[in-house]
Short mmCIF file of C-alpha atoms in Angstrom, two decimals:
data_model
loop_
_atom_site.label_atom_id
_atom_site.label_comp_id
_atom_site.label_asym_id
_atom_site.label_seq_id
_atom_site.Cartn_x
_atom_site.Cartn_y
_atom_site.Cartn_z
CA MET A 1034 -13.92 3.41 9.06
CA ARG A 1035 -13.73 0.77 11.78
CA TYR A 1036 -10.70 2.39 14.05
CA ILE A 1037 -9.56 0.04 16.41
CA ALA A 1038 -8.87 1.39 20.48
CA LEU A 1039 -5.64 2.23 20.87
CA LEU A 1040 -5.51 4.75 24.23
CA PHE A 1041 -3.78 1.85 26.48
CA PHE A 1042 -1.91 0.93 24.15
CA PRO A 1043 1.71 0.29 25.81
CA LEU A 1044 4.26 2.96 24.89
CA PHE A 1045 6.89 -0.74 25.81
CA LEU A 1046 6.20 -1.60 22.27
CA LEU A 1047 9.71 -2.64 20.06
CA GLY A 1048 11.24 -0.92 23.58
CA ALA A 1049 13.57 -4.40 23.15
CA PHE A 1050 14.57 -7.38 21.62
CA ASP A 1051 14.48 -9.20 25.21
CA THR A 1052 13.79 -12.85 23.59
CA PRO A 1053 15.61 -15.21 21.75
CA ASN A 1054 12.73 -15.29 18.94
CA ARG A 1055 12.06 -11.08 19.07
CA THR A 1056 15.53 -11.06 18.11
CA ILE A 1057 15.12 -13.53 15.43
CA VAL A 1058 12.02 -11.92 13.79
CA ALA A 1059 14.07 -8.15 14.18
CA GLY A 1060 16.73 -9.58 12.56
CA ALA A 1061 14.37 -11.13 9.36
CA VAL A 1062 12.45 -8.13 9.01
CA LEU A 1063 15.46 -6.32 8.54
CA GLU A 1064 17.85 -8.76 6.44
CA GLY A 1065 14.71 -8.68 4.21
CA PHE A 1066 15.63 -4.77 3.69
CA ASP A 1067 19.10 -5.65 2.84
CA VAL A 1068 20.33 -3.85 6.32
CA ASN A 1069 22.47 -5.50 8.77
CA PRO A 1070 20.35 -6.68 11.92
CA SER A 1071 23.16 -4.70 14.13
CA PHE A 1072 20.84 -1.74 13.21
CA ILE A 1073 18.14 -2.15 15.06
CA ASN A 1074 20.87 -1.46 18.15
CA HIS A 1075 22.47 1.88 16.35
CA GLU A 1076 22.17 5.27 17.55
CA TYR A 1077 19.96 6.21 14.55
CA PHE A 1078 17.50 4.11 14.99
CA ILE A 1079 16.97 3.97 19.19
CA SER A 1080 16.60 7.55 19.16
CA PHE A 1081 14.06 7.63 16.13
CA GLN A 1082 11.96 4.50 17.73
CA ASP A 1083 12.18 6.87 20.39
CA GLU A 1084 10.51 9.90 19.36
CA MET A 1085 7.63 7.60 17.82
CA ARG A 1086 7.01 5.95 20.86
CA ALA A 1087 6.93 9.66 22.02
CA GLY A 1088 4.70 10.59 19.02
CA LEU A 1089 2.36 7.99 20.47
CA ARG A 1090 2.99 7.03 16.75
CA ASP A 1091 2.36 2.92 17.00
CA ARG A 1092 -0.89 4.28 17.60
CA ILE A 1093 -1.42 6.10 13.87
CA PHE A 1094 0.17 3.88 12.22
CA LEU A 1095 -1.90 0.57 13.94
CA LYS A 1096 -4.69 2.78 12.75
CA GLY A 1097 -4.03 2.96 9.41
CA TYR A 1098 -3.40 -0.64 9.45
CA GLU A 1099 -6.35 -1.33 10.28
CA GLY A 1100 -8.51 0.89 8.25
CA GLY A 1101 -6.71 -1.08 5.55
CA GLU A 1102 -9.16 -4.28 6.19
CA ARG A 1103 -10.50 -3.98 2.69
CA PHE A 1104 -7.45 -3.27 0.75
CA ILE A 1105 -4.42 -5.10 3.05
CA PRO A 1106 -5.15 -8.65 1.51
CA LEU A 1107 -5.21 -7.37 -2.28
CA LEU A 1108 -2.17 -5.51 -1.97
CA LYS A 1109 -0.60 -8.79 0.13
CA GLU A 1110 -1.23 -11.38 -2.36
CA LEU A 1111 0.07 -8.76 -5.49
CA ILE A 1112 3.79 -8.76 -3.35
CA LYS A 1113 3.40 -11.83 -3.48
CA GLU A 1114 3.47 -13.12 -6.11
CA SER A 1115 5.91 -10.47 -7.46
CA GLY A 1116 9.31 -11.40 -4.86
CA ILE A 1117 9.41 -8.08 -3.64
CA PRO A 1118 10.10 -8.12 0.08
CA GLN A 1119 6.70 -8.72 1.97
CA GLU A 1120 7.32 -5.47 4.19
CA PHE A 1121 6.77 -3.45 1.00
CA LEU A 1122 3.55 -3.30 2.17
CA TYR A 1123 4.49 -0.95 5.19
CA LEU A 1124 5.95 1.34 2.16
CA ALA A 1125 1.89 2.19 1.30
CA LEU A 1126 1.34 2.33 5.22
CA VAL A 1127 4.22 5.05 5.37
CA GLU A 1128 2.92 6.31 2.43
CA SER A 1129 -0.95 6.40 2.70
CA ASN A 1130 -2.60 4.69 5.69
CA PHE A 1131 -3.56 2.92 2.94
CA SER A 1132 -5.78 5.24 1.96
CA THR A 1133 -7.11 5.64 -1.87
CA ARG A 1134 -7.78 9.22 -1.04
CA ALA A 1135 -4.33 10.36 -0.24
CA GLN A 1136 -2.90 13.43 -1.42
CA SER A 1137 0.30 14.86 -0.06
CA ILE A 1138 0.75 19.03 -0.67
CA LYS A 1139 3.31 18.12 -3.57
CA LYS A 1140 0.81 16.69 -5.76
CA ALA A 1141 1.30 13.48 -5.02
CA MET A 1142 -1.69 10.69 -5.05
CA GLY A 1143 -3.21 7.50 -3.76
CA ILE A 1144 -1.95 4.20 -1.82
CA TRP A 1145 1.34 4.28 -3.17
CA GLN A 1146 1.57 8.35 -3.39
CA PHE A 1147 2.72 8.93 -7.37
CA MET A 1148 3.46 12.00 -8.46
CA PRO A 1149 2.00 12.30 -12.11
CA LYS A 1150 5.14 11.99 -14.12
CA THR A 1151 6.16 8.99 -11.85
CA ALA A 1152 2.65 7.27 -12.67
CA LYS A 1153 2.82 7.80 -16.62
CA MET A 1154 6.46 7.00 -16.45
CA VAL A 1155 4.90 3.38 -15.68
CA GLY A 1156 1.82 3.31 -17.27
CA LEU A 1157 -0.70 4.71 -15.00
CA ARG A 1158 -3.20 6.66 -16.84
CA VAL A 1159 -3.82 9.67 -15.57
CA ASP A 1160 -6.23 12.52 -17.70
CA THR A 1161 -9.50 14.24 -16.38
CA HIS A 1162 -11.40 11.28 -16.84
CA ILE A 1163 -9.26 8.83 -15.31
CA ASP A 1164 -6.56 9.00 -12.31
CA GLU A 1165 -5.33 5.42 -11.93
CA ARG A 1166 -3.15 6.45 -9.13
CA LEU A 1167 -5.77 6.35 -6.82
CA ASP A 1168 -6.90 3.25 -8.20
CA PRO A 1169 -6.32 0.12 -5.60
CA VAL A 1170 -5.34 -2.45 -8.41
CA ARG A 1171 -3.33 -0.46 -11.01
CA SER A 1172 -1.11 1.31 -8.63
CA THR A 1173 -0.57 -1.53 -6.69
CA GLN A 1174 0.85 -2.95 -10.44
CA ALA A 1175 2.55 0.03 -11.08
CA ALA A 1176 4.15 0.36 -7.96
CA ILE A 1177 5.69 -3.17 -7.79
CA THR A 1178 6.78 -2.86 -11.56
CA TYR A 1179 8.89 0.90 -10.65
CA LEU A 1180 9.90 -0.63 -6.94
CA LYS A 1181 11.63 -3.82 -9.52
CA GLN A 1182 13.29 -0.81 -11.44
CA LEU A 1183 14.94 0.83 -8.51
CA TYR A 1184 16.10 -2.66 -7.36
CA ALA A 1185 17.58 -2.76 -11.05
CA SER A 1186 19.41 0.19 -10.38
CA PHE A 1187 20.52 -0.09 -6.62
CA GLY A 1188 20.98 -3.42 -5.55
CA LYS A 1189 19.60 -3.12 -2.02
CA TRP A 1190 16.30 -2.92 -0.93
CA TYR A 1191 16.56 -0.35 1.40
CA LEU A 1192 18.27 2.17 -1.06
CA VAL A 1193 15.00 0.92 -3.53
CA ALA A 1194 13.00 2.54 -0.09
CA ILE A 1195 14.88 5.61 -0.13
CA ALA A 1196 15.15 6.13 -3.33
CA TYR A 1197 11.52 5.84 -4.10
CA ASN A 1198 11.25 8.87 -1.80
CA CYS A 1199 13.62 11.62 -2.58
CA GLY A 1200 14.11 10.53 -6.30
CA GLU A 1201 16.88 8.10 -8.21
CA GLY A 1202 18.70 11.24 -8.90
CA ARG A 1203 19.66 12.52 -5.68
CA LEU A 1204 19.68 9.17 -4.37
CA ARG A 1205 22.97 8.78 -6.61
CA GLN A 1206 23.95 11.23 -6.26
CA ALA A 1207 24.36 11.16 -1.80
CA ILE A 1208 26.32 7.85 -2.84
CA GLU A 1209 29.09 9.82 -4.63
CA GLN A 1210 29.26 12.47 -2.55
CA ALA A 1211 28.84 10.04 0.44
CA ASN A 1212 31.36 7.40 -1.03
CA SER A 1213 29.70 4.84 0.30
CA ASP A 1214 25.71 3.16 0.01
CA GLU A 1215 25.53 2.03 3.44
CA LEU A 1216 22.82 2.83 5.53
CA GLU A 1217 24.17 3.90 8.10
CA VAL A 1218 26.67 6.24 6.40
CA LEU A 1219 23.61 7.64 4.11
CA LEU A 1220 21.61 8.81 7.45
CA ASP A 1221 24.24 10.45 8.96
CA PRO A 1222 22.70 13.97 10.72
CA GLN A 1223 25.46 16.49 10.32
CA LYS A 1224 27.15 15.61 6.80
CA ALA A 1225 22.69 15.34 5.19
CA TYR A 1226 23.91 12.90 2.37
CA ILE A 1227 19.83 12.69 1.94
CA PRO A 1228 17.24 14.92 2.92
CA PRO A 1229 15.87 14.36 6.53
CA GLU A 1230 12.60 13.88 5.61
CA SER A 1231 14.32 10.20 3.68
CA ARG A 1232 16.31 9.74 6.71
CA ASN A 1233 13.00 9.62 8.67
CA TYR A 1234 11.79 7.84 5.97
CA ILE A 1235 12.95 4.63 5.49
CA ARG A 1236 14.14 4.59 9.25
CA LYS A 1237 9.82 4.53 9.78
CA ILE A 1238 9.64 1.94 7.27
CA LEU A 1239 11.56 0.05 8.94
CA TYR A 1240 10.15 0.89 12.61
CA VAL A 1241 6.64 -0.44 11.30
CA SER A 1242 7.68 -3.17 9.85
CA LEU A 1243 8.77 -4.41 13.11
CA LEU A 1244 6.52 -2.85 15.06
CA LEU A 1245 3.64 -5.56 13.08
CA ASN A 1246 6.43 -8.56 12.58
CA ASP A 1247 6.75 -8.54 16.76
CA ILE A 1248 4.32 -11.62 17.12
CA GLU A 1249 4.66 -11.76 20.30
CA THR A 1250 4.11 -7.97 22.05
CA LEU A 1251 1.48 -7.93 19.39
CA LYS A 1252 -0.20 -11.01 21.44
CA GLU A 1253 0.44 -9.50 24.40
CA SER A 1254 -0.99 -6.63 23.99
CA SER A 1255 -4.52 -8.31 22.86
CA TYR A 1256 -3.41 -7.64 18.99
CA GLU A 1257 -2.76 -10.65 17.80
CA TYR A 1258 -5.75 -10.56 15.25
CA LEU A 1259 -3.86 -7.95 13.23
CA LEU A 1260 -1.33 -10.86 12.45
CA ASN A 1261 -4.22 -12.01 10.08
CA ARG A 1262 -4.81 -9.99 8.67
CA GLY A 1263 -4.86 -10.39 4.93
CA ILE A 1264 -5.31 -14.02 5.26
CA GLY A 1265 -8.55 -15.80 3.86
CA SER A 1266 -10.62 -15.02 1.26
CA PRO A 1267 -10.41 -11.60 -0.95
CA SER A 1268 -12.38 -8.76 -0.40
CA ILE A 1269 -12.34 -6.96 -4.00
CA ALA A 1270 -13.04 -8.65 -6.89
CA SER A 1271 -12.84 -6.89 -10.61
CA ILE A 1272 -15.63 -6.43 -13.37
CA GLU A 1273 -15.21 -5.29 -16.38
CA VAL A 1274 -18.14 -3.31 -17.77
CA SER A 1275 -18.37 -1.65 -21.48
CA GLN A 1276 -17.85 2.42 -22.06
CA GLY A 1277 -20.67 4.86 -21.42
CA LYS A 1278 -22.43 2.90 -18.34
CA THR A 1279 -21.93 4.71 -15.01
CA LEU A 1280 -21.58 3.69 -11.46
CA ALA A 1281 -24.95 4.72 -10.64
CA GLN A 1282 -25.83 1.73 -12.63
CA ILE A 1283 -23.26 -0.75 -11.47
CA ALA A 1284 -24.20 0.28 -7.71
CA HIS A 1285 -27.49 -0.74 -8.45
CA SER A 1286 -27.16 -4.01 -9.85
CA ALA A 1287 -24.42 -4.27 -6.73
CA GLU A 1288 -27.12 -3.38 -4.49
CA ILE A 1289 -24.78 -0.85 -2.88
CA SER A 1290 -24.63 2.59 -2.46
CA LEU A 1291 -22.91 4.85 -5.00
CA SER A 1292 -20.84 6.28 -1.98
CA THR A 1293 -19.41 2.61 -1.28
CA LEU A 1294 -18.90 2.31 -5.12
CA ARG A 1295 -17.25 5.47 -5.40
CA HIS A 1296 -15.20 4.93 -2.43
CA PHE A 1297 -13.84 1.56 -4.08
CA ASN A 1298 -13.21 3.52 -7.38
CA PRO A 1299 -11.60 7.03 -6.93
CA HIS A 1300 -9.64 6.29 -10.31
CA ILE A 1301 -13.13 6.97 -11.92
CA LYS A 1302 -13.43 10.58 -12.11
CA ARG A 1303 -16.49 11.66 -13.57
CA GLY A 1304 -18.74 8.41 -12.66
CA VAL A 1305 -18.60 6.97 -15.85
CA ILE A 1306 -16.50 4.74 -17.95
CA PRO A 1307 -14.92 6.81 -20.70
CA LYS A 1308 -15.00 6.25 -24.27
CA GLY A 1309 -13.08 3.19 -25.27
CA LYS A 1310 -11.97 0.02 -24.38
CA HIS A 1311 -13.65 -2.18 -21.18
CA TYR A 1312 -13.03 -0.71 -18.24
CA LEU A 1313 -12.11 -2.37 -14.19
CA VAL A 1314 -14.34 -1.64 -11.53
CA HIS A 1315 -13.71 -2.62 -8.21
CA ILE A 1316 -16.59 -3.89 -6.08
CA PRO A 1317 -16.74 -5.66 -2.52
CA TYR A 1318 -16.33 -9.22 -2.85
CA GLU A 1319 -19.43 -9.98 -1.40
CA TYR A 1320 -21.36 -8.35 -3.49
CA LEU A 1321 -20.11 -10.27 -6.67
CA SER A 1322 -22.83 -13.06 -6.90
CA THR A 1323 -25.59 -10.07 -6.15
CA TYR A 1324 -24.18 -8.21 -8.76
CA ARG A 1325 -24.04 -10.85 -11.22
CA SER A 1326 -27.16 -12.13 -10.78
CA ASN A 1327 -28.82 -8.66 -11.19
CA GLU A 1328 -27.12 -8.60 -13.99
CA TYR A 1329 -28.14 -11.88 -15.97
CA ALA A 1330 -31.84 -10.63 -14.85
CA ARG A 1331 -31.62 -7.60 -16.63
CA MET A 1332 -29.36 -8.99 -19.55
CA TYR A 1333 -31.10 -11.86 -19.95
CA GLY A 1334 -34.62 -11.13 -18.41
CA LYS A 1335 -37.63 -9.19 -19.60
CA THR A 1336 -35.76 -5.50 -19.40
CA LYS A 1337 -33.76 -5.00 -23.12
CA SER A 1338 -30.58 -3.48 -22.17
CA THR A 1339 -28.01 -2.06 -25.24
CA HIS A 1340 -25.49 -2.78 -23.07
CA LYS A 1341 -22.87 -5.32 -23.66
CA THR A 1342 -21.79 -8.61 -21.77
CA THR A 1343 -20.24 -7.33 -18.54
CA GLN A 1344 -16.91 -10.08 -17.86
CA VAL A 1345 -16.20 -10.86 -14.29
CA HIS A 1346 -12.18 -10.93 -13.23
CA PHE A 1347 -11.67 -12.29 -10.14
CA LEU A 1348 -8.22 -10.72 -8.95
CA ASP A 1349 -6.00 -13.62 -9.78
CA GLU A 1350 -7.23 -13.62 -13.59
CA GLU A 1351 -6.43 -9.40 -13.62
CA ARG A 1352 -2.99 -10.32 -12.13
CA SER A 1353 -2.48 -12.51 -14.78
CA ARG A 1354 -3.47 -9.53 -17.82
#
């Protein structure tokens, strides 16, 4: 994973929205979460920003954003098509730094940090052969489904983010105790309507959203290339293969290392496509042509094969399934 040099990242980032453009952008970001733009000047948020900068958290988030180069285009496109706020991309950044193998002490896993029960509730396969919480495509589709369900229940996007962290029941209890669903009320540290982790969680998502939408500061700090992250050609292709085929065989056809293929497919736990219907395997997009050429030669050339024809799915085709 390639990281950018951040040792001298300016600590004034997000320190003040002192230009009209920055104020407008900040207001739009907060409104995207159904948060009143005035919240940016609230003591709960100002003190949190100070803590983040003092702990150099901005550097960590930017490292995660840089390291998610492969998965960000996929996540952005799926989120855009779903109609949920684009800033929910940063929920995944806060959850996992876009690491497919991220695991919490509570056994939440993957980019979106699904617990086993929640994962199965939204249709992800979790068993001894496959753990789709680790699948960047399937887990993102499931996360979108879950976020939409939460929005149908709570009606405000900042409540969706809080519920994603602490659970629907815990948030409903908090709203009932506070007799309010206003963010400023729920964040009260003295009343402690929601857990400290959840109070930090929603502020962290807002903080990162502002951080990565502050165009002027990113340009001033020579990080403007992050503004184009996720724009351009697809970075991942999904191929459909039949049962019994191994990741080693697929890697051979794509002419990539087995370790690289496993990086994109940690959800295939035993290195072989399990019994059942065809299954999706993800490869770096630039190797798709090589894979198809070698598979064609294998199936129709001199080498005989008992495997069925392999189908290739582009991400937009997979999303229509």
